[in-house]
Amino acid sequence: MTYILKELTGGECRAVLEKARFGHLACCKDSVPYIVPIYFVAEQGKIYSFSMPGKKVEWMRVNNNVCLQIDVEGEGKGWGSVIVGGRFEEYPDTEAWHNQRLHAWSVLQQYPDWWEIGALKPYELPISSSSPHIFYGIVVGEIHGRRANLVG
């Protein structure tokens, strides 16, 4: 048995990205990588997601270059993966970012599980007069992918 490896076209990669809702987001600070699972929605060159305060957001604020990996369902015992390089942008709860924040919320809330990973918090947050919820986008840069199918 042999695997046939195929590079996905840009269109195939974008189709995977637009259908996917789960991936692994990588960021880096001081040459140290960090990767976490996220739920997201991709729309028109942006990937929208949600988080509570924590390491991931702190690191993306320092270095806005991020990478998202999405598994692609293979045929039989095959596999696939799409990698998206992009730039983090936060949508704070301010007048200047109101429309982007509202748009991120509106596309995310179409799916019942959009908040699950971002809402899990192992400790209590200090009481605050503002919302601790962080909506953000990833401006899609380069995108590529591969698929391997078992033959024979």
PDB file of C-alpha atoms in Angstrom:
ATOM      1  CA  MET A   1       0.000   0.000   0.000  1.00  0.00           C
ATOM      2  CA  THR A   2       1.190   3.479  -0.905  1.00  0.00           C
ATOM      3  CA  TYR A   3       0.092   7.019  -0.212  1.00  0.00           C
ATOM      4  CA  ILE A   4      -0.360   9.424  -3.096  1.00  0.00           C
ATOM      5  CA  LEU A   5       0.449  12.955  -1.934  1.00  0.00           C
ATOM      6  CA  LYS A   6      -1.340  15.857  -3.641  1.00  0.00           C
ATOM      7  CA  GLU A   7      -0.873  19.598  -3.210  1.00  0.00           C
ATOM      8  CA  LEU A   8      -4.236  21.316  -2.826  1.00  0.00           C
ATOM      9  CA  THR A   9      -4.952  24.270  -5.084  1.00  0.00           C
ATOM     10  CA  GLY A  10      -5.655  27.703  -3.588  1.00  0.00           C
ATOM     11  CA  GLY A  11      -9.352  27.219  -4.362  1.00  0.00           C
ATOM     12  CA  GLU A  12      -9.415  23.812  -2.664  1.00  0.00           C
ATOM     13  CA  CYS A  13      -7.689  25.272   0.403  1.00  0.00           C
ATOM     14  CA  ARG A  14     -10.161  28.167   0.612  1.00  0.00           C
ATOM     15  CA  ALA A  15     -13.085  25.728   0.271  1.00  0.00           C
ATOM     16  CA  VAL A  16     -11.718  23.697   3.220  1.00  0.00           C
ATOM     17  CA  LEU A  17     -11.232  26.864   5.260  1.00  0.00           C
ATOM     18  CA  GLU A  18     -14.762  28.120   4.590  1.00  0.00           C
ATOM     19  CA  LYS A  19     -16.360  24.781   5.597  1.00  0.00           C
ATOM     20  CA  ALA A  20     -14.180  24.136   8.652  1.00  0.00           C
ATOM     21  CA  ARG A  21     -15.129  25.258  12.161  1.00  0.00           C
ATOM     22  CA  PHE A  22     -12.245  23.792  14.195  1.00  0.00           C
ATOM     23  CA  GLY A  23      -8.485  24.119  13.941  1.00  0.00           C
ATOM     24  CA  HIS A  24      -5.276  24.670  15.848  1.00  0.00           C
ATOM     25  CA  LEU A  25      -3.977  28.236  16.189  1.00  0.00           C
ATOM     26  CA  ALA A  26      -0.246  28.779  16.588  1.00  0.00           C
ATOM     27  CA  CYS A  27       1.409  31.933  17.847  1.00  0.00           C
ATOM     28  CA  CYS A  28       4.913  32.776  18.984  1.00  0.00           C
ATOM     29  CA  LYS A  29       6.524  35.064  21.562  1.00  0.00           C
ATOM     30  CA  ASP A  30      10.259  35.424  22.254  1.00  0.00           C
ATOM     31  CA  SER A  31      10.969  32.539  19.823  1.00  0.00           C
ATOM     32  CA  VAL A  32       8.725  30.177  21.821  1.00  0.00           C
ATOM     33  CA  PRO A  33       5.774  28.617  19.943  1.00  0.00           C
ATOM     34  CA  TYR A  34       2.334  28.062  21.473  1.00  0.00           C
ATOM     35  CA  ILE A  35      -0.594  26.220  19.872  1.00  0.00           C
ATOM     36  CA  VAL A  36      -4.227  25.915  20.981  1.00  0.00           C
ATOM     37  CA  PRO A  37      -7.494  24.521  19.593  1.00  0.00           C
ATOM     38  CA  ILE A  38     -10.066  27.084  18.452  1.00  0.00           C
ATOM     39  CA  TYR A  39     -13.503  27.257  16.894  1.00  0.00           C
ATOM     40  CA  PHE A  40     -13.733  29.795  14.083  1.00  0.00           C
ATOM     41  CA  VAL A  41     -15.667  30.980  11.059  1.00  0.00           C
ATOM     42  CA  ALA A  42     -13.916  32.070   7.857  1.00  0.00           C
ATOM     43  CA  GLU A  43     -15.500  34.692   5.663  1.00  0.00           C
ATOM     44  CA  GLN A  44     -14.155  36.907   2.878  1.00  0.00           C
ATOM     45  CA  GLY A  45     -10.458  36.732   3.707  1.00  0.00           C
ATOM     46  CA  LYS A  46     -10.844  36.790   7.494  1.00  0.00           C
ATOM     47  CA  ILE A  47     -11.073  34.146  10.164  1.00  0.00           C
ATOM     48  CA  TYR A  48     -13.245  35.159  13.132  1.00  0.00           C
ATOM     49  CA  SER A  49     -12.913  33.711  16.618  1.00  0.00           C
ATOM     50  CA  PHE A  50     -13.521  34.405  20.303  1.00  0.00           C
ATOM     51  CA  SER A  51     -11.496  34.022  23.486  1.00  0.00           C
ATOM     52  CA  MET A  52     -11.277  34.907  27.126  1.00  0.00           C
ATOM     53  CA  PRO A  53      -8.132  36.693  28.356  1.00  0.00           C
ATOM     54  CA  GLY A  54      -5.091  34.438  28.562  1.00  0.00           C
ATOM     55  CA  LYS A  55      -1.740  33.432  27.141  1.00  0.00           C
ATOM     56  CA  LYS A  56      -2.890  33.084  23.514  1.00  0.00           C
ATOM     57  CA  VAL A  57      -4.292  36.626  23.358  1.00  0.00           C
ATOM     58  CA  GLU A  58      -1.358  38.122  25.281  1.00  0.00           C
ATOM     59  CA  TRP A  59       1.091  36.528  22.859  1.00  0.00           C
ATOM     60  CA  MET A  60      -0.851  37.545  19.733  1.00  0.00           C
ATOM     61  CA  ARG A  61      -0.914  41.130  20.997  1.00  0.00           C
ATOM     62  CA  VAL A  62       2.897  41.069  21.152  1.00  0.00           C
ATOM     63  CA  ASN A  63       3.422  39.256  17.831  1.00  0.00           C
ATOM     64  CA  ASN A  64       0.447  39.419  15.479  1.00  0.00           C
ATOM     65  CA  ASN A  65       1.839  36.806  13.046  1.00  0.00           C
ATOM     66  CA  VAL A  66      -0.178  33.606  13.518  1.00  0.00           C
ATOM     67  CA  CYS A  67      -0.823  30.301  11.800  1.00  0.00           C
ATOM     68  CA  LEU A  68      -3.967  28.159  11.692  1.00  0.00           C
ATOM     69  CA  GLN A  69      -3.877  24.421  10.895  1.00  0.00           C
ATOM     70  CA  ILE A  70      -7.031  22.602   9.793  1.00  0.00           C
ATOM     71  CA  ASP A  71      -7.359  18.837   9.356  1.00  0.00           C
ATOM     72  CA  VAL A  72      -8.925  17.717   6.100  1.00  0.00           C
ATOM     73  CA  GLU A  73     -10.983  14.535   6.020  1.00  0.00           C
ATOM     74  CA  GLY A  74      -9.187  11.963   3.939  1.00  0.00           C
ATOM     75  CA  GLU A  75     -10.654   9.226   1.824  1.00  0.00           C
ATOM     76  CA  GLY A  76     -10.408   5.906   3.679  1.00  0.00           C
ATOM     77  CA  LYS A  77      -7.125   5.963   5.572  1.00  0.00           C
ATOM     78  CA  GLY A  78      -5.966   9.162   3.908  1.00  0.00           C
ATOM     79  CA  TRP A  79      -5.284  12.496   5.552  1.00  0.00           C
ATOM     80  CA  GLY A  80      -5.041  16.147   4.680  1.00  0.00           C
ATOM     81  CA  SER A  81      -4.127  19.465   6.179  1.00  0.00           C
ATOM     82  CA  VAL A  82      -4.551  23.134   5.305  1.00  0.00           C
ATOM     83  CA  ILE A  83      -2.228  25.763   6.777  1.00  0.00           C
ATOM     84  CA  VAL A  84      -3.192  29.446   6.874  1.00  0.00           C
ATOM     85  CA  GLY A  85      -0.658  32.138   7.701  1.00  0.00           C
ATOM     86  CA  GLY A  86      -2.128  35.433   8.775  1.00  0.00           C
ATOM     87  CA  ARG A  87      -2.198  38.491  10.991  1.00  0.00           C
ATOM     88  CA  PHE A  88      -4.123  38.784  14.282  1.00  0.00           C
ATOM     89  CA  GLU A  89      -6.372  41.791  14.808  1.00  0.00           C
ATOM     90  CA  GLU A  90      -8.385  42.336  17.970  1.00  0.00           C
ATOM     91  CA  TYR A  91     -11.878  43.833  18.059  1.00  0.00           C
ATOM     92  CA  PRO A  92     -12.074  45.535  21.463  1.00  0.00           C
ATOM     93  CA  ASP A  93     -15.344  46.709  22.995  1.00  0.00           C
ATOM     94  CA  THR A  94     -14.865  50.306  21.850  1.00  0.00           C
ATOM     95  CA  GLU A  95     -16.732  52.661  19.550  1.00  0.00           C
ATOM     96  CA  ALA A  96     -13.938  52.481  16.944  1.00  0.00           C
ATOM     97  CA  TRP A  97     -14.175  48.675  16.676  1.00  0.00           C
ATOM     98  CA  HIS A  98     -17.914  48.322  17.324  1.00  0.00           C
ATOM     99  CA  ASN A  99     -18.880  47.260  13.775  1.00  0.00           C
ATOM    100  CA  GLN A 100     -16.068  44.688  13.433  1.00  0.00           C
ATOM    101  CA  ARG A 101     -16.838  43.245  16.890  1.00  0.00           C
ATOM    102  CA  LEU A 102     -20.547  43.022  16.085  1.00  0.00           C
ATOM    103  CA  HIS A 103     -19.802  41.377  12.736  1.00  0.00           C
ATOM    104  CA  ALA A 104     -17.487  38.808  14.361  1.00  0.00           C
ATOM    105  CA  TRP A 105     -20.186  37.978  16.908  1.00  0.00           C
ATOM    106  CA  SER A 106     -22.889  37.740  14.220  1.00  0.00           C
ATOM    107  CA  VAL A 107     -20.969  35.247  12.050  1.00  0.00           C
ATOM    108  CA  LEU A 108     -19.808  33.170  15.027  1.00  0.00           C
ATOM    109  CA  GLN A 109     -23.173  32.915  16.767  1.00  0.00           C
ATOM    110  CA  GLN A 110     -24.678  31.150  13.752  1.00  0.00           C
ATOM    111  CA  TYR A 111     -23.096  27.951  15.119  1.00  0.00           C
ATOM    112  CA  PRO A 112     -24.097  26.465  18.489  1.00  0.00           C
ATOM    113  CA  ASP A 113     -20.559  25.600  19.640  1.00  0.00           C
ATOM    114  CA  TRP A 114     -18.772  28.834  18.684  1.00  0.00           C
ATOM    115  CA  TRP A 115     -18.055  29.889  22.275  1.00  0.00           C
ATOM    116  CA  GLU A 116     -17.128  26.547  23.887  1.00  0.00           C
ATOM    117  CA  ILE A 117     -13.342  26.480  23.710  1.00  0.00           C
ATOM    118  CA  GLY A 118     -12.966  30.237  24.202  1.00  0.00           C
ATOM    119  CA  ALA A 119     -15.206  30.248  27.271  1.00  0.00           C
ATOM    120  CA  LEU A 120     -13.402  27.543  29.217  1.00  0.00           C
ATOM    121  CA  LYS A 121     -11.448  29.241  31.988  1.00  0.00           C
ATOM    122  CA  PRO A 122      -9.651  27.373  34.790  1.00  0.00           C
ATOM    123  CA  TYR A 123      -9.683  30.309  37.209  1.00  0.00           C
ATOM    124  CA  GLU A 124     -11.935  33.204  38.111  1.00  0.00           C
ATOM    125  CA  LEU A 125     -11.412  36.538  36.437  1.00  0.00           C
ATOM    126  CA  PRO A 126     -11.290  39.716  38.522  1.00  0.00           C
ATOM    127  CA  ILE A 127     -14.533  41.688  38.530  1.00  0.00           C
ATOM    128  CA  SER A 128     -14.442  44.255  35.777  1.00  0.00           C
ATOM    129  CA  SER A 129     -16.764  46.947  34.509  1.00  0.00           C
ATOM    130  CA  SER A 130     -16.043  45.956  30.908  1.00  0.00           C
ATOM    131  CA  SER A 131     -16.602  42.694  29.075  1.00  0.00           C
ATOM    132  CA  PRO A 132     -13.712  40.201  29.327  1.00  0.00           C
ATOM    133  CA  HIS A 133     -14.828  38.580  26.048  1.00  0.00           C
ATOM    134  CA  ILE A 134     -12.306  39.026  23.259  1.00  0.00           C
ATOM    135  CA  PHE A 135     -13.408  38.876  19.644  1.00  0.00           C
ATOM    136  CA  TYR A 136     -10.659  38.787  17.059  1.00  0.00           C
ATOM    137  CA  GLY A 137      -9.919  38.159  13.447  1.00  0.00           C
ATOM    138  CA  ILE A 138      -7.080  36.713  11.469  1.00  0.00           C
ATOM    139  CA  VAL A 139      -6.451  38.457   8.180  1.00  0.00           C
ATOM    140  CA  VAL A 140      -5.651  35.582   5.833  1.00  0.00           C
ATOM    141  CA  GLY A 141      -2.250  35.767   4.167  1.00  0.00           C
ATOM    142  CA  GLU A 142      -0.796  32.677   2.562  1.00  0.00           C
ATOM    143  CA  ILE A 143      -2.729  29.432   2.448  1.00  0.00           C
ATOM    144  CA  HIS A 144      -1.623  25.997   1.308  1.00  0.00           C
ATOM    145  CA  GLY A 145      -2.504  22.369   1.872  1.00  0.00           C
ATOM    146  CA  ARG A 146      -1.871  18.745   1.105  1.00  0.00           C
ATOM    147  CA  ARG A 147      -3.898  15.576   0.947  1.00  0.00           C
ATOM    148  CA  ALA A 148      -2.670  11.989   0.981  1.00  0.00           C
ATOM    149  CA  ASN A 149      -4.761   9.043  -0.186  1.00  0.00           C
ATOM    150  CA  LEU A 150      -3.909   5.405   0.347  1.00  0.00           C
ATOM    151  CA  VAL A 151      -3.792   3.357  -2.851  1.00  0.00           C
ATOM    152  CA  GLY A 152      -3.141  -0.302  -3.538  1.00  0.00           C
TER     153      GLY A 152
END
